[in-house]
Amino acid sequence: MAEKYVYMFSEGSKELKNTLGGKGANLAEMTKLKIPIPQGFTITCQACLEFFKNPKFLEEITPKVEAALKNLEKLAGKKFNDNEDPLLVSVRSGAPMSMPGMMDTVLNLGLTEKNLEALVKKTGNERFALDAYRRFIQMFGDVVMGIDHDDFEHILQEVKSKIGSNAKDTDLTIPHLREIIQKYKILYKEKIGEDFPDNPKEQLYKSIRAVFDSWNSPRAVYYRKFNRIPNFGTAVNIQQMVFGNMGNTSLTGVAFTRDPATGEKQFMGEYLTNAQGEDVVAGIRTPKKLSDMEEEFPATYTELTTLMEKLENHYKDMQDIEFTVQEGNLYLLQTRNGKRTPVAMVKIAIDMMKEELITKEEAILRVDADKLTGLLFKRIDEKSTYELLTKGINASPGAVSGQIVFEPEDAETWSNQGKKVILVRPETKPDDIHGLMASEGVLTVHGGKTSHAAVVARGMGKPAVCGASDLFIDVKKKLFRVNNQVFKEGDVITIDGSTGLVVKGAAPLLEPEISGEFDELLAMADEIRKLGVYANSETIPDTKNAIKFGAEGIGLARTEHMFMAPERLPVVREMIIAKSTDERKKALEKIKPMQKEDFKGIFRIMAGKPVIIRLLDPPLHEFLPDYTSITTEVSLLRYRVKNGEDVKAELEEKEKMLELVSGLHESNPMLGLRGCRLGLKWPEINDMQVEAIFEAAVELKKEGVEVYPEVMIPLIGFISELKPVKEGLKKIADRIIRESGVELHYMFGTMIEIPRAALTADEIAQEAEFFSFGTNDLTQMTLGFSRDDAEGKFIPFYLEKGILEENPFASLDQIGVGKLMKMGVKEGRNTRPDLEIGICGEHGGDPASVEFCHKIGLNYVSCSPFRIPVARLSAAQAQILFPRE
Amino acid sequence: MAEKYVYMFSEGSKELKNTLGGKGANLAEMTKLKIPIPQGFTITCQACLEFFKNPKFLEEITPKVEAALKNLEKLAGKKFNDNEDPLLVSVRSGAPMSMPGMMDTVLNLGLTEKNLEALVKKTGNERFALDAYRRFIQMFGDVVMGIDHDDFEHILQEVKSKIGSNAKDTDLTIPHLREIIQKYKILYKEKIGEDFPDNPKEQLYKSIRAVFDSWNSPRAVYYRKFNRIPNFGTAVNIQQMVFGNMGNTSLTGVAFTRDPATGEKQFMGEYLTNAQGEDVVAGIRTPKKLSDMEEEFPATYTELTTLMEKLENHYKDMQDIEFTVQEGNLYLLQTRNGKRTPVAMVKIAIDMMKEELITKEEAILRVDADKLTGLLFKRIDEKSTYELLTKGINASPGAVSGQIVFEPEDAETWSNQGKKVILVRPETKPDDIHGLMASEGVLTVHGGKTSHAAVVARGMGKPAVCGASDLFIDVKKKLFRVNNQVFKEGDVITIDGSTGLVVKGAAPLLEPEISGEFDELLAMADEIRKLGVYANSETIPDTKNAIKFGAEGIGLARTEHMFMAPERLPVVREMIIAKSTDERKKALEKIKPMQKEDFKGIFRIMAGKPVIIRLLDPPLHEFLPDYTSITTEVSLLRYRVKNGEDVKAELEEKEKMLELVSGLHESNPMLGLRGCRLGLKWPEINDMQVEAIFEAAVELKKEGVEVYPEVMIPLIGFISELKPVKEGLKKIADRIIRESGVELHYMFGTMIEIPRAALTADEIAQEAEFFSFGTNDLTQMTLGFSRDDAEGKFIPFYLEKGILEENPFASLDQIGVGKLMKMGVKEGRNTRPDLEIGICGEHGGDPASVEFCHKIGLNYVSCSPFRIPVARLSAAQAQILFPRE
């Protein structure tokens, strides 16, 4: 056995985290730093792995453990199982990463019937000794041997009830404690079938084995699988006990080197005198603030804060420290990088950089990009108590409470009466838009981040939770069922579109918090990153937001969203219903001035920056009533006509609409008549849009506004689609520019969103002057996942089972979809070396995906305006980690 | 001008087709063979291309044309524009491939006012000469100068009407003809603005230019684009005129060296005495049979048939010959490989091989594999007159006439009354199956070759036309509209599922024809091919057919089709409705014995051959009522309850169903909860199926039947899906085999139908023991085409516009989907060198796709039983053209 499986704390260092676990490595590091800690030793993670290969391994390393124990006895000046001054230890698990399912701490190990009396004698505190023994039996029985915690509590309560109904643990007298100990031991024998071990070594090895076993507990295995944590194994830390409950000069507490809520540079923490660590957690007594300690125990306070400063300077990060004072002597039990709020995260990173503790690059890497979004919107206070009803897809950020309404008309009426309402629908359609406008937020059963509700809500800056598939709505009855409860019109709920939470009643909301450090951080990120950051936006408010958040261009303006405005819908329908090209052109002529104004608005805000406009993409039936609804209406009207009611005129009208809708009805609309296919079939639609774009552009150019329009043709799979569409539209663009007499730089390009386009990118690039990866659709088709169906139905299940590690619509599937993207970049640039390539799927705002885009050489990412800060930071982090020219 | 742009017929040969065009090359070849033909010369295709580059080019080659003309004058012993014995010529286009839009023939060119009288004198036949001149003016005016044909016909009719209402061309007297010629010339001047050219050279060069121009006529350009014909250019043939209308020893006719209808080796043909070629085509007089010629003109007959035999032996294929006898002298005007029926195609190939005219390989290559299917089923006689209503997707082969019904119940009732009915539905669902069983055939508006209707109809061997999207059905009113006509229940239509035709009334049908030569051909193909040919089948009748047509295995047995039988549906629904795993298992237990019997039936028929069984694939809502229908029913019932009707119980029941259906409802069911996703969510479904498979297998094995089951797990995109599913199912299989005590060879594999599976085939092959490309779904996802929507809506449009060259669901997209397949084969075999790979999409029966599969190294193709002969032949052809080990 050449390998060293057991380390004294003095033999390790923080670099040995994979050997000693996080806790062990930090205890070793503190020993090196001469921080006063109770000494001990660590059995390594490798020992744990060997144990799983060979159950006899524990016996094989016994000599090493014994030697370490001897060492510890020397350091402590006490002996294990000594009958005068016994060495007591704690046993804790400590893996390289913290995770649930691991064994809890066992304290006071080493106590026996015999040496208990020695402890009484030595401390002169019988109650303390008995209480320590009582706790040990309970912890060992529960944590190591798996006896139900409640069985112990039951005994405890039974005895306390003799004292009074409100008795506390501290009210227990010595006889009470002796009674409890006796009853605990009976319980133990009953459950385990043997006596409570009165031999400290037996106690120790049973505990070590239990720590090892906990590494493979179902909960831990599941957590590792889910979070992609390797099978490190766990270490075991055996540490001398110190006691914060040995009287009024003893105490125990936790402390932070900076405020974990705000990031302010000030010591924070709390402590309890005459208590053990678990009492702080249990919350039975109210702890004092760390600042009180300065008065109560000035010397200890000075010693503690000096150590804290030392540790922070050493670890170069905010520290979360556990400490105990035993009869005036301070011991640190643990130090680790402290958890913090997003606000504190940003502030601490920037402050530490300014304090020259860390470099600019380190400061940037310190910030979890994904958490930045939390700073920009209201959110449900996760610390408050609320009743979660279900979780849907976080479709448009922000949180809001309001009364439920089911019909857009009701939303309007109620809102006019001054009520705050949330529109709850199976899904929304363009017809519902007035209801969306009147609501504070929207909740839908179907659809994901790209559904109508999501897109419109984001455009309006309203919270939306979509795809809440556990909800069953009965619109007619104006109620929904979820979680075995029924909610009626007027009931209050809260939705959080940043997290997807749907909560009963009005949950407490937190206000957004933006600090100066936030801007400093992003400015630093901008200096470093190589990847451009554009916004997906087509409304004026969104585009203003895009600029505010730092967009360098518009990467995706979806013209169909301009079609959906309620006042435009009738004209759009005229266009769809048109029976001839001429009729269609007439309708389009009415839409054109509106679109032109839209484009002018966006161009103006984005002056000097590129604006990529995607031509009409969705299937036309999205602008018409829903197939099922209109079928139902017609059937009902027919029945009523048969019943002699006078609704013939209405029936005829609806029948006409049904014929139209069913002619456009599709089984899989995502893969049907949409995108460039529309423009090939009815070129006049694209023609109108391109006229509007270029007329807007040249008019602004004449006003002196710098305009860079780029026209994106969607859903290209074949070069033979792109070529005729581009040729026709380029003629229109050139004519308008020629006639205007101004100069205008523009491009025609395409989305790469159909796998075939990526596979034949060499061909596509012959015509496309730019590519934009439409990774929403590309993911759907490459993986065979319909987002609308999958996110509500089987993706959560796949994540739970570990079949998927990430939702591929939130974070790019780098292996599959990524392979196509790499092919697309390579082949595309083979044909056209200066090809501008970006991404405009939802992934453009996801940190891991931004890193991937950086690595494969994209020019920019484009994302929702509110994701821009995330993308800017992620792009800088990617450049730091994987520098590119 | 180094290049030779003008060839005398004596200078060419059949190998120069790309230079001389098909017609010119054959005329040259016949000259070489010393076949008596009117001599002449050919202006090459290259000259045509030069002409398009440089319009003056025609002038530049004038010296070459003049030289050739001089040569021809020598050969003919006549001079062009001679006033005693003028040389008359025909001018014809002749590209390397025949195509529409090219210039028609101009005959009798060289006639002028002056030399007309010489012709009269020389022939002593004024009427003949005048008629020739009349025809020339008309042809030149129409074909070369573009004057409307009807304008000439109008003059002709006007004059004829003076003779009588039934006057024929032959009734025209010399004065009539002179009047017509005069009026034709006036028309010409009126339309063209100058006199009819009285100069033969001018006539000639105008005609040559017109031939060149016709190469770029819109119709020709479109046809080339659509049929992927390169821009060869067209040649121009100038040939001395001979006349079959110079009296009773003159005649004209066409002849085949073998019967183009049956393939019998006997001379066939017809002729007209004293007539020109166009008279035969016009059908004014009834021609005589070639056999009559033997009596009427024995010497000519002997000469002709000797030449025919010579030509067939020379070309080694059945020849289609045009000939003219001028005053007893036989001239051949043209020879080409003759068009023939599928029956004749097979017989001629086999016969010629037996006659040792061609080799076995040549015989195999001679047969157009795609046409074989025509031999196996009834079909609409395309030569008959019928009114085409619309064309849908050819979903299940065979043709049938019947009365329209709209409701499955009506189909049953009518069928029980002895009526033959065709079920016409928007689409079919499992609920409609009794209606399908009672019908002769099915016609649907939605869906393609893989729709429910198509699959069930193929299983039952009934014709089906699907995706006839021009139809608007009103099921309630029991009528459909198409082509501005209304068809009611009971009206008769004919559908042809081999071609997709929907025809008004009862169209004449042709019976299938199978000959001994057909079997000989396929036996030869089997000796040559390297690619296995399997069948897609899961019913007993289909499996029997598969064996009959030569299947070497089952490549795809779709277990869901076994779920759809009407008596099983209630149990299947029980399974879907189940609220717990236990309930679901109970329902599955009822289905299992049925599935087991299904498998036994197939295994027995396929004894000794592999059977690949795909686990349940479609989304479960396919087994439930349609979402729109049930929504409508519930709304209607609610209205009726409100109206005081007593239908509450029914409403409650339907509401329950609605909740279930809407819970399973999907926007894009193709990409939703189906395939392996079902088995991951509800493993008991797969478990039951695998139990049924292996219990069936071991029981038969005990009976001595050789069984080779292969289990195919569908819709795999991630190795993390395949691994757990396979592991669970393999345990079941192994247990059943172990318990049975028999030995059984089996495999677990997967379909490669999601692009990601092909992209990560190296990973997938770690678990999959075989791959089967599911190219239907793979095409859908790679191209972003939902077949159900695209085939009815934009694919026909894409084909028409030349954006697509082939329907990618009929013939593999070799560039896009093919690239993924190549990656899949390469990466899969990198991991597992002996990986068995096949294809089971519809493409498995398409000749071009079979060739592709052969080339990329697949082990087998699997297709519908009736496509097996096509696949067997195509595989042999592929091996001949692209030999592989």
mmCIF file of N, CA, C and O in Angstrom, chain A residues 39 342 387 465:
data_model
loop_
_atom_site.group_PDB
_atom_site.id
_atom_site.type_symbol
_atom_site.label_atom_id
_atom_site.label_comp_id
_atom_site.label_asym_id
_atom_site.label_seq_id
_atom_site.Cartn_x
_atom_site.Cartn_y
_atom_site.Cartn_z
ATOM 1 N N GLN A 39 -7.220 20.103 15.920
ATOM 2 C CA GLN A 39 -6.475 19.287 14.970
ATOM 3 C C GLN A 39 -7.157 17.967 14.699
ATOM 4 O O GLN A 39 -8.147 17.591 15.343
ATOM 5 N N PRO A 342 -26.617 37.895 -6.074
ATOM 6 C CA PRO A 342 -26.034 38.433 -7.305
ATOM 7 C C PRO A 342 -25.449 39.829 -7.111
ATOM 8 O O PRO A 342 -24.385 40.144 -7.631
ATOM 9 N N GLU A 387 -46.840 29.316 -1.461
ATOM 10 C CA GLU A 387 -47.279 27.993 -1.902
ATOM 11 C C GLU A 387 -47.098 27.875 -3.405
ATOM 12 O O GLU A 387 -47.815 28.499 -4.185
ATOM 13 N N VAL A 465 -45.214 33.269 -17.986
ATOM 14 C CA VAL A 465 -44.842 31.879 -17.733
ATOM 15 C C VAL A 465 -45.628 31.049 -18.738
ATOM 16 O O VAL A 465 -46.860 31.152 -18.791
#
